[in-house]
mmCIF file of N, CA and C in Angstrom:
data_model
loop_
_atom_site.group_PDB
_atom_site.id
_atom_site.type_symbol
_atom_site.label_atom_id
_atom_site.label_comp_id
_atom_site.label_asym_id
_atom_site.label_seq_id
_atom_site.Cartn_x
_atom_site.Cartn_y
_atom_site.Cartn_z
ATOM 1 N N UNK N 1 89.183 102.623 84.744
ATOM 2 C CA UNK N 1 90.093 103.708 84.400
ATOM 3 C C UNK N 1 89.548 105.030 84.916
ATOM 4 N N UNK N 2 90.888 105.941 85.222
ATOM 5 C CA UNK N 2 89.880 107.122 85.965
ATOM 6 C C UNK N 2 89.911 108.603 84.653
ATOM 7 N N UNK N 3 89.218 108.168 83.855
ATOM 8 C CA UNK N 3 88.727 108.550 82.580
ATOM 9 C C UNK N 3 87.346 109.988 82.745
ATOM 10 N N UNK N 4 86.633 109.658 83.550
ATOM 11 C CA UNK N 4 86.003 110.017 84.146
ATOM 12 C C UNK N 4 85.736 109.940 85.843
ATOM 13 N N UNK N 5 84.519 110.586 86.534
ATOM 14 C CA UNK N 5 84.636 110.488 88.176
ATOM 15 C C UNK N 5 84.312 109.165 88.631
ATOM 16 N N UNK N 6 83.258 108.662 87.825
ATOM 17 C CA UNK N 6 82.610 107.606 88.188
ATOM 18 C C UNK N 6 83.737 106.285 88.002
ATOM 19 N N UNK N 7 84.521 106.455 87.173
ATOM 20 C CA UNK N 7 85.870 106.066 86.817
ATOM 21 C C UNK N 7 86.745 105.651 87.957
ATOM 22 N N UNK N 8 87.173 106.971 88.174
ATOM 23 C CA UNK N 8 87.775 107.703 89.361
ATOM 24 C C UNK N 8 87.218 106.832 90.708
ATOM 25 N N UNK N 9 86.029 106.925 90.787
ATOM 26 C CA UNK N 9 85.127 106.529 92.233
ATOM 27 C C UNK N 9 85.669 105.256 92.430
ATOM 28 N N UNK N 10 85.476 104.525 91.218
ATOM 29 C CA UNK N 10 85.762 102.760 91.165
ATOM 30 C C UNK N 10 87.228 102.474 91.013
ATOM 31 N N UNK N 11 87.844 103.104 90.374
ATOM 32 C CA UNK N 11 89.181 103.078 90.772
ATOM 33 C C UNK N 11 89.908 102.644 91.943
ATOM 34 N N UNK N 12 89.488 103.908 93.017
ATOM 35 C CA UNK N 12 90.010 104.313 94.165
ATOM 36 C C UNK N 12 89.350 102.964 94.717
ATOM 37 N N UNK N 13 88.361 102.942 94.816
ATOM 38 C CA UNK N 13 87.425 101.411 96.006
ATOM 39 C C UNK N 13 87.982 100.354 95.629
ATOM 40 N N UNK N 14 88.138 99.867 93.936
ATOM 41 C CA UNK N 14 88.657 98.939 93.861
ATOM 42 C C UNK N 14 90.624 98.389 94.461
ATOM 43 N N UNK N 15 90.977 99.518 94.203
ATOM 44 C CA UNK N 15 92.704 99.322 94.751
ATOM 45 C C UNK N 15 93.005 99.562 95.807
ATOM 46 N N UNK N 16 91.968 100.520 96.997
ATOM 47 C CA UNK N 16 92.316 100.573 98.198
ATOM 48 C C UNK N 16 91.367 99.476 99.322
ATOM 49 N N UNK N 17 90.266 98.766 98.430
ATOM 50 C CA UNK N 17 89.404 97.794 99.166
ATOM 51 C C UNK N 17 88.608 98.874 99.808
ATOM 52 N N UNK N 18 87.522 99.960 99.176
ATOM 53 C CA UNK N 18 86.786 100.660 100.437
ATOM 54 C C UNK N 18 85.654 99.735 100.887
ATOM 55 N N UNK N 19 85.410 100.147 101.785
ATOM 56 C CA UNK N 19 84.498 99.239 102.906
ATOM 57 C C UNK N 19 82.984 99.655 101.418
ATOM 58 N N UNK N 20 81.956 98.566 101.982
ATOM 59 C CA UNK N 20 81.010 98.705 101.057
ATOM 60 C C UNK N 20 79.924 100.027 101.452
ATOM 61 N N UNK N 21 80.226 100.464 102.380
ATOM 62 C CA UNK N 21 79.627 101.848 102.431
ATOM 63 C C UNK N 21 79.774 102.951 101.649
ATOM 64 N N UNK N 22 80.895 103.147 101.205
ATOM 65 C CA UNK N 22 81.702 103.875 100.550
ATOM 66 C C UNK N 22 80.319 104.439 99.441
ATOM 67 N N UNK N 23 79.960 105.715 99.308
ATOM 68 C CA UNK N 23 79.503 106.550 98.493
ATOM 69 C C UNK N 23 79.619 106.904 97.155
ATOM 70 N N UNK N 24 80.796 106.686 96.933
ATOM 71 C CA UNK N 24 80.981 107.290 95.303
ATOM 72 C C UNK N 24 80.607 108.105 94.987
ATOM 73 N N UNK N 25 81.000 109.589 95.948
ATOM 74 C CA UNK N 25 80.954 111.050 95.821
ATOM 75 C C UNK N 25 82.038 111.174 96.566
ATOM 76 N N UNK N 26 82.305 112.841 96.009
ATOM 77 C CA UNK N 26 83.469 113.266 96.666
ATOM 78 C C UNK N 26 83.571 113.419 98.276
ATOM 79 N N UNK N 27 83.018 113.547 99.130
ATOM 80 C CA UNK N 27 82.794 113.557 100.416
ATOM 81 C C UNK N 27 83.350 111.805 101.052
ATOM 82 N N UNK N 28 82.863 111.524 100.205
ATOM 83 C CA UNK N 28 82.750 110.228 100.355
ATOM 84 C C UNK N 28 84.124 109.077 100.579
ATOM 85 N N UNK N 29 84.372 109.740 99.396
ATOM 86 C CA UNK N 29 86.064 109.783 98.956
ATOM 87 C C UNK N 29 87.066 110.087 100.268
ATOM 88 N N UNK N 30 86.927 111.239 100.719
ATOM 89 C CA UNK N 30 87.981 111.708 101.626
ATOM 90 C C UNK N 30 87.426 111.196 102.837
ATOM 91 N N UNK N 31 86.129 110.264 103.158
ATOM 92 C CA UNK N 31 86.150 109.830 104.378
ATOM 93 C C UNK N 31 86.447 108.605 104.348
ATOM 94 N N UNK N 32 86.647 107.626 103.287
ATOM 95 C CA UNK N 32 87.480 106.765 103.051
ATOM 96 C C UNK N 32 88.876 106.240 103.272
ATOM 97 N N UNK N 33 89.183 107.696 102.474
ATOM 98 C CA UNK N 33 90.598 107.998 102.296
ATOM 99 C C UNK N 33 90.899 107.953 103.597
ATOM 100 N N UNK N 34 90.327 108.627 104.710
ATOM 101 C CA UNK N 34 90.754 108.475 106.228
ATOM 102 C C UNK N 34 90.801 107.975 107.061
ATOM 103 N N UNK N 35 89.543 106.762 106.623
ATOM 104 C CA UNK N 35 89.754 106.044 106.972
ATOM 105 C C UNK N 35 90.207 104.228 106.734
ATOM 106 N N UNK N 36 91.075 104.678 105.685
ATOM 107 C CA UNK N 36 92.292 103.809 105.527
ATOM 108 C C UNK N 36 92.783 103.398 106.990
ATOM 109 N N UNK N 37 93.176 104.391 107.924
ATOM 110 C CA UNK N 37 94.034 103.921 108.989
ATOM 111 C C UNK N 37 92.772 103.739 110.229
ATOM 112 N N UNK N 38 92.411 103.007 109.758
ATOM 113 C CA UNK N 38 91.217 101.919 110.699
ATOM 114 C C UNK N 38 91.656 101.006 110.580
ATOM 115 N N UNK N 39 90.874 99.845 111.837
ATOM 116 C CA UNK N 39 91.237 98.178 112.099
ATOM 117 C C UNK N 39 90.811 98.158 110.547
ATOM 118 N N UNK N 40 89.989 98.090 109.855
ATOM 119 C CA UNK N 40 89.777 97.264 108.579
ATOM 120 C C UNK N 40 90.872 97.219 107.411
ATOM 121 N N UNK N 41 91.638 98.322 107.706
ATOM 122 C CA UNK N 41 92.925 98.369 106.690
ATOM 123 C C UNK N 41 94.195 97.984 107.721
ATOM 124 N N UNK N 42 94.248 97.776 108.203
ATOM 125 C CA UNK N 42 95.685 97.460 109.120
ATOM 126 C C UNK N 42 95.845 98.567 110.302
ATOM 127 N N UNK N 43 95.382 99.702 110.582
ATOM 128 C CA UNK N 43 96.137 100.888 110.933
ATOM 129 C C UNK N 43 97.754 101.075 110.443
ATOM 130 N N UNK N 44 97.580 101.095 109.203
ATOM 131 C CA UNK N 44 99.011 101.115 108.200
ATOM 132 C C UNK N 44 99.381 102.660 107.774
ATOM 133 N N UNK N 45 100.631 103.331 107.692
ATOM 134 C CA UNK N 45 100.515 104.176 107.368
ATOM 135 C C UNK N 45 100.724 104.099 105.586
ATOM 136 N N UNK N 46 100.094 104.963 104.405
ATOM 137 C CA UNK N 46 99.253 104.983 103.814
ATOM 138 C C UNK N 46 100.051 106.107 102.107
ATOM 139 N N UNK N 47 100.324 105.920 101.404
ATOM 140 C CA UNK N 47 101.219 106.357 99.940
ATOM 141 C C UNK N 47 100.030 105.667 98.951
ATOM 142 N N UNK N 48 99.797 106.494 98.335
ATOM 143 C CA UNK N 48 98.704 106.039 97.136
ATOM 144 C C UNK N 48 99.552 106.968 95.656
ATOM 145 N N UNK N 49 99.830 105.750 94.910
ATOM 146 C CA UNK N 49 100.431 106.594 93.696
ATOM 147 C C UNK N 49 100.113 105.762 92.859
ATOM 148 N N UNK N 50 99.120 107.433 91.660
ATOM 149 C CA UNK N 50 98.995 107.687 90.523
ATOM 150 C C UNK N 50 99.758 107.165 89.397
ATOM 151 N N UNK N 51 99.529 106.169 89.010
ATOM 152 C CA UNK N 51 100.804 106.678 87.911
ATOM 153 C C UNK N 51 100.097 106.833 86.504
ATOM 154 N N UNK N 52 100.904 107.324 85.304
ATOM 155 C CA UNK N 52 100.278 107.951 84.187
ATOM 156 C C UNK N 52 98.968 109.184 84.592
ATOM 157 N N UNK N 53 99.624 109.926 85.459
ATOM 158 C CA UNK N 53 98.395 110.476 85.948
ATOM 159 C C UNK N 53 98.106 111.906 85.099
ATOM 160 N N UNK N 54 98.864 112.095 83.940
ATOM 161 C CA UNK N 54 98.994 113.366 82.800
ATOM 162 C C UNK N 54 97.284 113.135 82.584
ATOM 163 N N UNK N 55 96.690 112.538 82.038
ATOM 164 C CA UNK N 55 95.258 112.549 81.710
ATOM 165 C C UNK N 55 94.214 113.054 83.057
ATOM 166 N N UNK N 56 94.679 113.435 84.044
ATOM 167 C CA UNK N 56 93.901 113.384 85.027
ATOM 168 C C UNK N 56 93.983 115.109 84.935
ATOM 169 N N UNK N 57 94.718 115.479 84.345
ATOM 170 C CA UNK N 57 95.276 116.695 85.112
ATOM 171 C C UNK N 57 94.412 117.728 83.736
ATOM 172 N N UNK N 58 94.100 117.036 82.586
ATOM 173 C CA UNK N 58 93.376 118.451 82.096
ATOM 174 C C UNK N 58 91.785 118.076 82.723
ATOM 175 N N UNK N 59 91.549 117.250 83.206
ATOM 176 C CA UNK N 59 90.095 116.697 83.409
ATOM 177 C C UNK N 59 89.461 117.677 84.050
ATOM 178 N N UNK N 60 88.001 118.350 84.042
ATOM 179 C CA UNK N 60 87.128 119.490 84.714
ATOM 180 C C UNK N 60 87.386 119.307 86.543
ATOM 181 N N UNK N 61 87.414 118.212 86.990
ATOM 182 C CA UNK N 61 87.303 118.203 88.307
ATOM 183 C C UNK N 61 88.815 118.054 89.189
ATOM 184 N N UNK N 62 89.625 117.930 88.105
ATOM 185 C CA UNK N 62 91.316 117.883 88.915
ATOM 186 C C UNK N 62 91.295 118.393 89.996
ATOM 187 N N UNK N 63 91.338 120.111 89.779
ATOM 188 C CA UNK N 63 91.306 120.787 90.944
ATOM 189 C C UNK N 63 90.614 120.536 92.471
ATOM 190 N N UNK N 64 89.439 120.061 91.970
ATOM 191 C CA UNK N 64 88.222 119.485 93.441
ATOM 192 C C UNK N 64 89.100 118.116 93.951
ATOM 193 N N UNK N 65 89.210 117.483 92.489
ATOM 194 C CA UNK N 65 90.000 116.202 93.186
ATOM 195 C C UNK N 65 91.404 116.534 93.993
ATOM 196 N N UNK N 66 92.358 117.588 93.537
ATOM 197 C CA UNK N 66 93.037 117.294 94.430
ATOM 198 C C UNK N 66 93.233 118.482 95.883
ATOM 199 N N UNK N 67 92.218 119.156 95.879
ATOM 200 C CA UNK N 67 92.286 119.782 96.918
ATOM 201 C C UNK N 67 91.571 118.798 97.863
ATOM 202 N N UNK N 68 90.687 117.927 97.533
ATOM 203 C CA UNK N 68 89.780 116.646 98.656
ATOM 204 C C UNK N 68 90.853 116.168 98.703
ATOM 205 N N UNK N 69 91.820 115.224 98.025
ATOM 206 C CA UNK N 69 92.577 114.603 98.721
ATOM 207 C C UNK N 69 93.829 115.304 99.407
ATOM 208 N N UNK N 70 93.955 116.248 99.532
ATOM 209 C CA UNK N 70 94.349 117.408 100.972
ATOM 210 C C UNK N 70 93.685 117.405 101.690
ATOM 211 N N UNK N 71 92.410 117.405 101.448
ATOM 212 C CA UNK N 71 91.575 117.237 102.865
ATOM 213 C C UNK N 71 91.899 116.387 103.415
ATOM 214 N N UNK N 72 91.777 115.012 102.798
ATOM 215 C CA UNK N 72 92.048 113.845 103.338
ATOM 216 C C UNK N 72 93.245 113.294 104.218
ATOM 217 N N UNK N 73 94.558 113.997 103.563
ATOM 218 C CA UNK N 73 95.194 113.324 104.203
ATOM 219 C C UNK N 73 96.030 114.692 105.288
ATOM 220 N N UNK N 74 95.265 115.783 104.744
ATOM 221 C CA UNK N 74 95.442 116.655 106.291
ATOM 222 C C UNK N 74 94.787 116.245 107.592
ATOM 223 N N UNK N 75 93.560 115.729 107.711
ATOM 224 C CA UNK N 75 92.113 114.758 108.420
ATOM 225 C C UNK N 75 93.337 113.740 109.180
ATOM 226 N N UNK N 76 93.864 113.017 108.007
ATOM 227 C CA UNK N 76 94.600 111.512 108.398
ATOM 228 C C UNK N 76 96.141 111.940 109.444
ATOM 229 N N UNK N 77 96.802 112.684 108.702
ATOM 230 C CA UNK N 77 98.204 113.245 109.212
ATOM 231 C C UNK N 77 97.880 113.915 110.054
ATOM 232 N N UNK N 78 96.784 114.843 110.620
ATOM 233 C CA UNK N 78 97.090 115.428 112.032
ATOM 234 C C UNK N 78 95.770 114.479 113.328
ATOM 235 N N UNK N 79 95.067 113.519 112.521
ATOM 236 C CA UNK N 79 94.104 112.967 113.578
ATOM 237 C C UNK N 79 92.967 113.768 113.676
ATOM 238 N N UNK N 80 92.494 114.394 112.645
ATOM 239 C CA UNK N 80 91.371 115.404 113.199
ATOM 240 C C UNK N 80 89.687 114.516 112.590
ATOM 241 N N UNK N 81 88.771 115.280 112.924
ATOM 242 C CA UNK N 81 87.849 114.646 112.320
ATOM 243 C C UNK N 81 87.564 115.331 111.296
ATOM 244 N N UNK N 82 85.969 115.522 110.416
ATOM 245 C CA UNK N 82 85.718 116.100 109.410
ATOM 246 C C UNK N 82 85.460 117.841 109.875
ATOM 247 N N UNK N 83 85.396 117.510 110.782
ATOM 248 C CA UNK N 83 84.839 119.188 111.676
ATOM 249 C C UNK N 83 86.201 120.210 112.200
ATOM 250 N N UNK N 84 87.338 119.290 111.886
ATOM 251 C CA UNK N 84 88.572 119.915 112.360
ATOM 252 C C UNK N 84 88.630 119.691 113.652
ATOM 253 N N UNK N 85 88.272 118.648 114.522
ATOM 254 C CA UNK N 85 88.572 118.318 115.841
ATOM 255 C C UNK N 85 89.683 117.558 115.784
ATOM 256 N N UNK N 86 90.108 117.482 116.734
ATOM 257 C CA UNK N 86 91.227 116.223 117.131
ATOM 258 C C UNK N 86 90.447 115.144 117.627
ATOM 259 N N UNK N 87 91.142 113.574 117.341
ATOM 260 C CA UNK N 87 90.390 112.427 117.798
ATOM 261 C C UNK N 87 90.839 111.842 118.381
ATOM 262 N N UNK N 88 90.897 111.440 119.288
ATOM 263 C CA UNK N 88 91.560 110.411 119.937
ATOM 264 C C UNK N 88 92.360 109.070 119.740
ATOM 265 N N UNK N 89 93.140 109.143 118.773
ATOM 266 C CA UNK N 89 93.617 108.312 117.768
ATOM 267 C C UNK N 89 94.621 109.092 117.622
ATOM 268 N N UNK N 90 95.974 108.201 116.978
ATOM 269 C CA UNK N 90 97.193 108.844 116.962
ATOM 270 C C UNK N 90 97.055 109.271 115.249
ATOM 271 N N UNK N 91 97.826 110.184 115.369
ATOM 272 C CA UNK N 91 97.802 110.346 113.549
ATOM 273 C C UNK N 91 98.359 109.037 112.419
ATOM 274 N N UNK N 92 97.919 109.444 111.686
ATOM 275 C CA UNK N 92 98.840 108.331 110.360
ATOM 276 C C UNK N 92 99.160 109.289 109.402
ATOM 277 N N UNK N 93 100.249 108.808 108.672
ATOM 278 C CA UNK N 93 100.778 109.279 107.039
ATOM 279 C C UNK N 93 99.871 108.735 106.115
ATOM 280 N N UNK N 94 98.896 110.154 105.405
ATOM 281 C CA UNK N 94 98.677 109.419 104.450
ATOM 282 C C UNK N 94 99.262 110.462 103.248
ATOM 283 N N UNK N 95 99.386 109.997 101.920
ATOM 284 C CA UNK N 95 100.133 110.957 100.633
ATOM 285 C C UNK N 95 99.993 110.673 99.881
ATOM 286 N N UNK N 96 99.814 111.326 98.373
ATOM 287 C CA UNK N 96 99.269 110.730 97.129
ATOM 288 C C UNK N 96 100.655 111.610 96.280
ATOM 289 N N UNK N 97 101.480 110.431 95.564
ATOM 290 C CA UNK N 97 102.196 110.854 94.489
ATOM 291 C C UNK N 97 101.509 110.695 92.963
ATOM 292 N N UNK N 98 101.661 111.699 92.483
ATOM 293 C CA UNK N 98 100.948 111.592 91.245
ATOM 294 C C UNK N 98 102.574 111.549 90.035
ATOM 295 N N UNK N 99 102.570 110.352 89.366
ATOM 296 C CA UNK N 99 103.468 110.370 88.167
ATOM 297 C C UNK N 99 103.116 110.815 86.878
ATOM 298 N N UNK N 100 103.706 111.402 86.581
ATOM 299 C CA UNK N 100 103.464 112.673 85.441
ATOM 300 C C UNK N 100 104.320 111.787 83.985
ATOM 301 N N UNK N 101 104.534 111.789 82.839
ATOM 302 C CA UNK N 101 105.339 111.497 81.765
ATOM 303 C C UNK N 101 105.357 113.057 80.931
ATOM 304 N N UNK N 102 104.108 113.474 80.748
ATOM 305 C CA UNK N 102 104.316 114.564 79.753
ATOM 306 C C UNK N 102 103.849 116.211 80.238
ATOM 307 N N UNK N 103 103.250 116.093 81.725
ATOM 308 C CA UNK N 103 103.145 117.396 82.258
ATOM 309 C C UNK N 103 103.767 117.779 82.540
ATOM 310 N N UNK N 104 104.335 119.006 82.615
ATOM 311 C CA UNK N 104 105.591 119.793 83.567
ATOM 312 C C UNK N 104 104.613 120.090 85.149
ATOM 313 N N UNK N 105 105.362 120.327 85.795
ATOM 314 C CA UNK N 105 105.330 121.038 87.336
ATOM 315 C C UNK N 105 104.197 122.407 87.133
ATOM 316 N N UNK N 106 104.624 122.966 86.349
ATOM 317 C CA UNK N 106 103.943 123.895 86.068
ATOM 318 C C UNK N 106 103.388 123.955 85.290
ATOM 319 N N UNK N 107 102.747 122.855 84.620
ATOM 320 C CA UNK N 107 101.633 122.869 83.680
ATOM 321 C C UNK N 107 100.127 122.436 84.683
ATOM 322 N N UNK N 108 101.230 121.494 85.675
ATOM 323 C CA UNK N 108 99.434 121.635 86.722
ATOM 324 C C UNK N 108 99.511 122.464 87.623
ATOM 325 N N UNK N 109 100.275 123.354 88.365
ATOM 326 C CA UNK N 109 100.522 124.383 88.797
ATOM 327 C C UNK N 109 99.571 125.439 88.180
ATOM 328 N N UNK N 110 99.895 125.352 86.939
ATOM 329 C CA UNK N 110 98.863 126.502 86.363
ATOM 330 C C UNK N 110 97.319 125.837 86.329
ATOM 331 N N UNK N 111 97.473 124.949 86.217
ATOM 332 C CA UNK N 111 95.911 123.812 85.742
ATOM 333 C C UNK N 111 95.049 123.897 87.183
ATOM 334 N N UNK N 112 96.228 124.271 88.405
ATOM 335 C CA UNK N 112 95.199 123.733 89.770
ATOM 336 C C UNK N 112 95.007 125.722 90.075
ATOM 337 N N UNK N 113 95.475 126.424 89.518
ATOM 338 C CA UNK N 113 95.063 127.812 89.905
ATOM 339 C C UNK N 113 95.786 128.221 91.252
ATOM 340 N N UNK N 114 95.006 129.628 91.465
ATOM 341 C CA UNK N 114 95.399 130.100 93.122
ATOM 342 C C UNK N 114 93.814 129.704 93.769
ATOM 343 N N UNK N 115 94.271 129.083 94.503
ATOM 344 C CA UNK N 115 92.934 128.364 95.480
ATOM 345 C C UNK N 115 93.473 129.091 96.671
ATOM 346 N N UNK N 116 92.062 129.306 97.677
ATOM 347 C CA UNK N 116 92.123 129.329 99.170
ATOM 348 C C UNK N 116 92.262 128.068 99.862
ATOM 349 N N UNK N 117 92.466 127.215 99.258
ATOM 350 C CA UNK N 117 92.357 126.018 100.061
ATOM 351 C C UNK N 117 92.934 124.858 100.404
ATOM 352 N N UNK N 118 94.529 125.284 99.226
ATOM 353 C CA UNK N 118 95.640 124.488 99.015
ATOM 354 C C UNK N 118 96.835 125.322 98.425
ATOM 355 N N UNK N 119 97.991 125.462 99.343
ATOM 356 C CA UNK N 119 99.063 125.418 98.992
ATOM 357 C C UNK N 119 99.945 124.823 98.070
ATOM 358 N N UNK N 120 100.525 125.707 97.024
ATOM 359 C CA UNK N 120 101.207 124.786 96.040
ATOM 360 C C UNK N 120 102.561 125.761 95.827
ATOM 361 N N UNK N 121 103.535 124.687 95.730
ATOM 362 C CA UNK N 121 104.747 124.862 95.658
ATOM 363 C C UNK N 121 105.681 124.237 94.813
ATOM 364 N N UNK N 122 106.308 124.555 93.968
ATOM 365 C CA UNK N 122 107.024 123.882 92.721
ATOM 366 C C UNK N 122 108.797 123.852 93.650
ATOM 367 N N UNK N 123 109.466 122.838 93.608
ATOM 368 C CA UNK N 123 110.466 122.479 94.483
ATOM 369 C C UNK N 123 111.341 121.310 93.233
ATOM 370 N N UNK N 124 112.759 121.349 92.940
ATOM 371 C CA UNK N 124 113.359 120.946 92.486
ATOM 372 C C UNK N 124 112.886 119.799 91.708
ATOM 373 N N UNK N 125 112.095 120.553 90.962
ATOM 374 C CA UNK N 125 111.494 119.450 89.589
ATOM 375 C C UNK N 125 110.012 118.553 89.919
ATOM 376 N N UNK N 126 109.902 118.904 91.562
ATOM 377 C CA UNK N 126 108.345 118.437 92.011
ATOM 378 C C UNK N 126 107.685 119.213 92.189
ATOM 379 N N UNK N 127 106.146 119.439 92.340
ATOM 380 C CA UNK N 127 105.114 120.399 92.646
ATOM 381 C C UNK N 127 104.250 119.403 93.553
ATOM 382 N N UNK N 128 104.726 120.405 95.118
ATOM 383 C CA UNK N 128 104.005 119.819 96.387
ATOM 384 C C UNK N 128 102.845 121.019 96.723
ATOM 385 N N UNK N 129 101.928 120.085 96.702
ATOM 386 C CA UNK N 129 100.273 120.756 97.205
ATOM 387 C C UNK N 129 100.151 119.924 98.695
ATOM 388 N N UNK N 130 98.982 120.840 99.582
ATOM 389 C CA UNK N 130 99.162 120.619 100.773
ATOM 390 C C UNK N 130 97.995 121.527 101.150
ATOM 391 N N UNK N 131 97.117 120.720 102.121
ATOM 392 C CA UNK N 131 96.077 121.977 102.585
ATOM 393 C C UNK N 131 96.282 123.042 103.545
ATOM 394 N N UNK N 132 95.528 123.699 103.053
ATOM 395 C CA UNK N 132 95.740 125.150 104.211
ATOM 396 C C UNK N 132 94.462 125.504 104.750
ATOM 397 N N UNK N 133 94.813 124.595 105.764
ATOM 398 C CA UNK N 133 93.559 124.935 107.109
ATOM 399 C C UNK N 133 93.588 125.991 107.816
ATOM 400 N N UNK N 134 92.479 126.081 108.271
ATOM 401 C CA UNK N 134 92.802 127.563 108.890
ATOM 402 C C UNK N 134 92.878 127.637 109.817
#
């Protein structure tokens, strides 16, 4: 359960199959996450959804968590590497829906703050975050 990070860590490895390298830190996480669209996962393009994800959202690290997985799937969706290069590889979709029951839009809106480092936008009953690279 992602109750906690370490939670969280095993979570994610266990339902997406991460390769046994996989770190179980946040860094770690979003190079995973990217590489989902490797031979070892299919080169598939890539929807990861949360569900009951209200408990995640008062947790201390929400915010880190979901600005990394912007990293991640900004990395994945434009083909870049960790350095902001382009790779020689075509891009993939990757996206994380998070299902809510008892948060409003703007209860994590307010919960994720004004960051430099992610765009957030509340849109007909959804709240879309998105990184902002520079």
């Amino acid at each position: 359960m992602m109750t906690d990070v370490a939670g969280l860590f095993a979570e994610f490895a266990e339902k997406l199959s991460f390769p046994s390298y996989f770190g179980h830190n946040w860094y770690g996480l979003v190079d995973c996450l990217d590489d989902l669209h490797g031979s070892w996962h299919g080169k598939r393009c890539v929807v990861v959804v949360v569900e009951d994800a209200d408990g995640l959202v008062e947790k201390d690290f929400f915010p880190l968590f979901i600005a990394l997985l912007c990293e991640a799937a900004e990395r994945a969706n434009l083909s870049l590497d960790a350095d902001g290069i382009p790779r020689g590889r075509p891009p993939f979709p990757l996206h994380f829906v998070f299902l809510l029951r008892r948060c409003e839009p703007r209860e994590v809106a307010e919960r994720l703050g004004i960051r430099d480092d992610i765009f957030i936008r509340q849109s007909e009953g959804r709240l879309l975050v998105w990184s902002q690279s520079e």
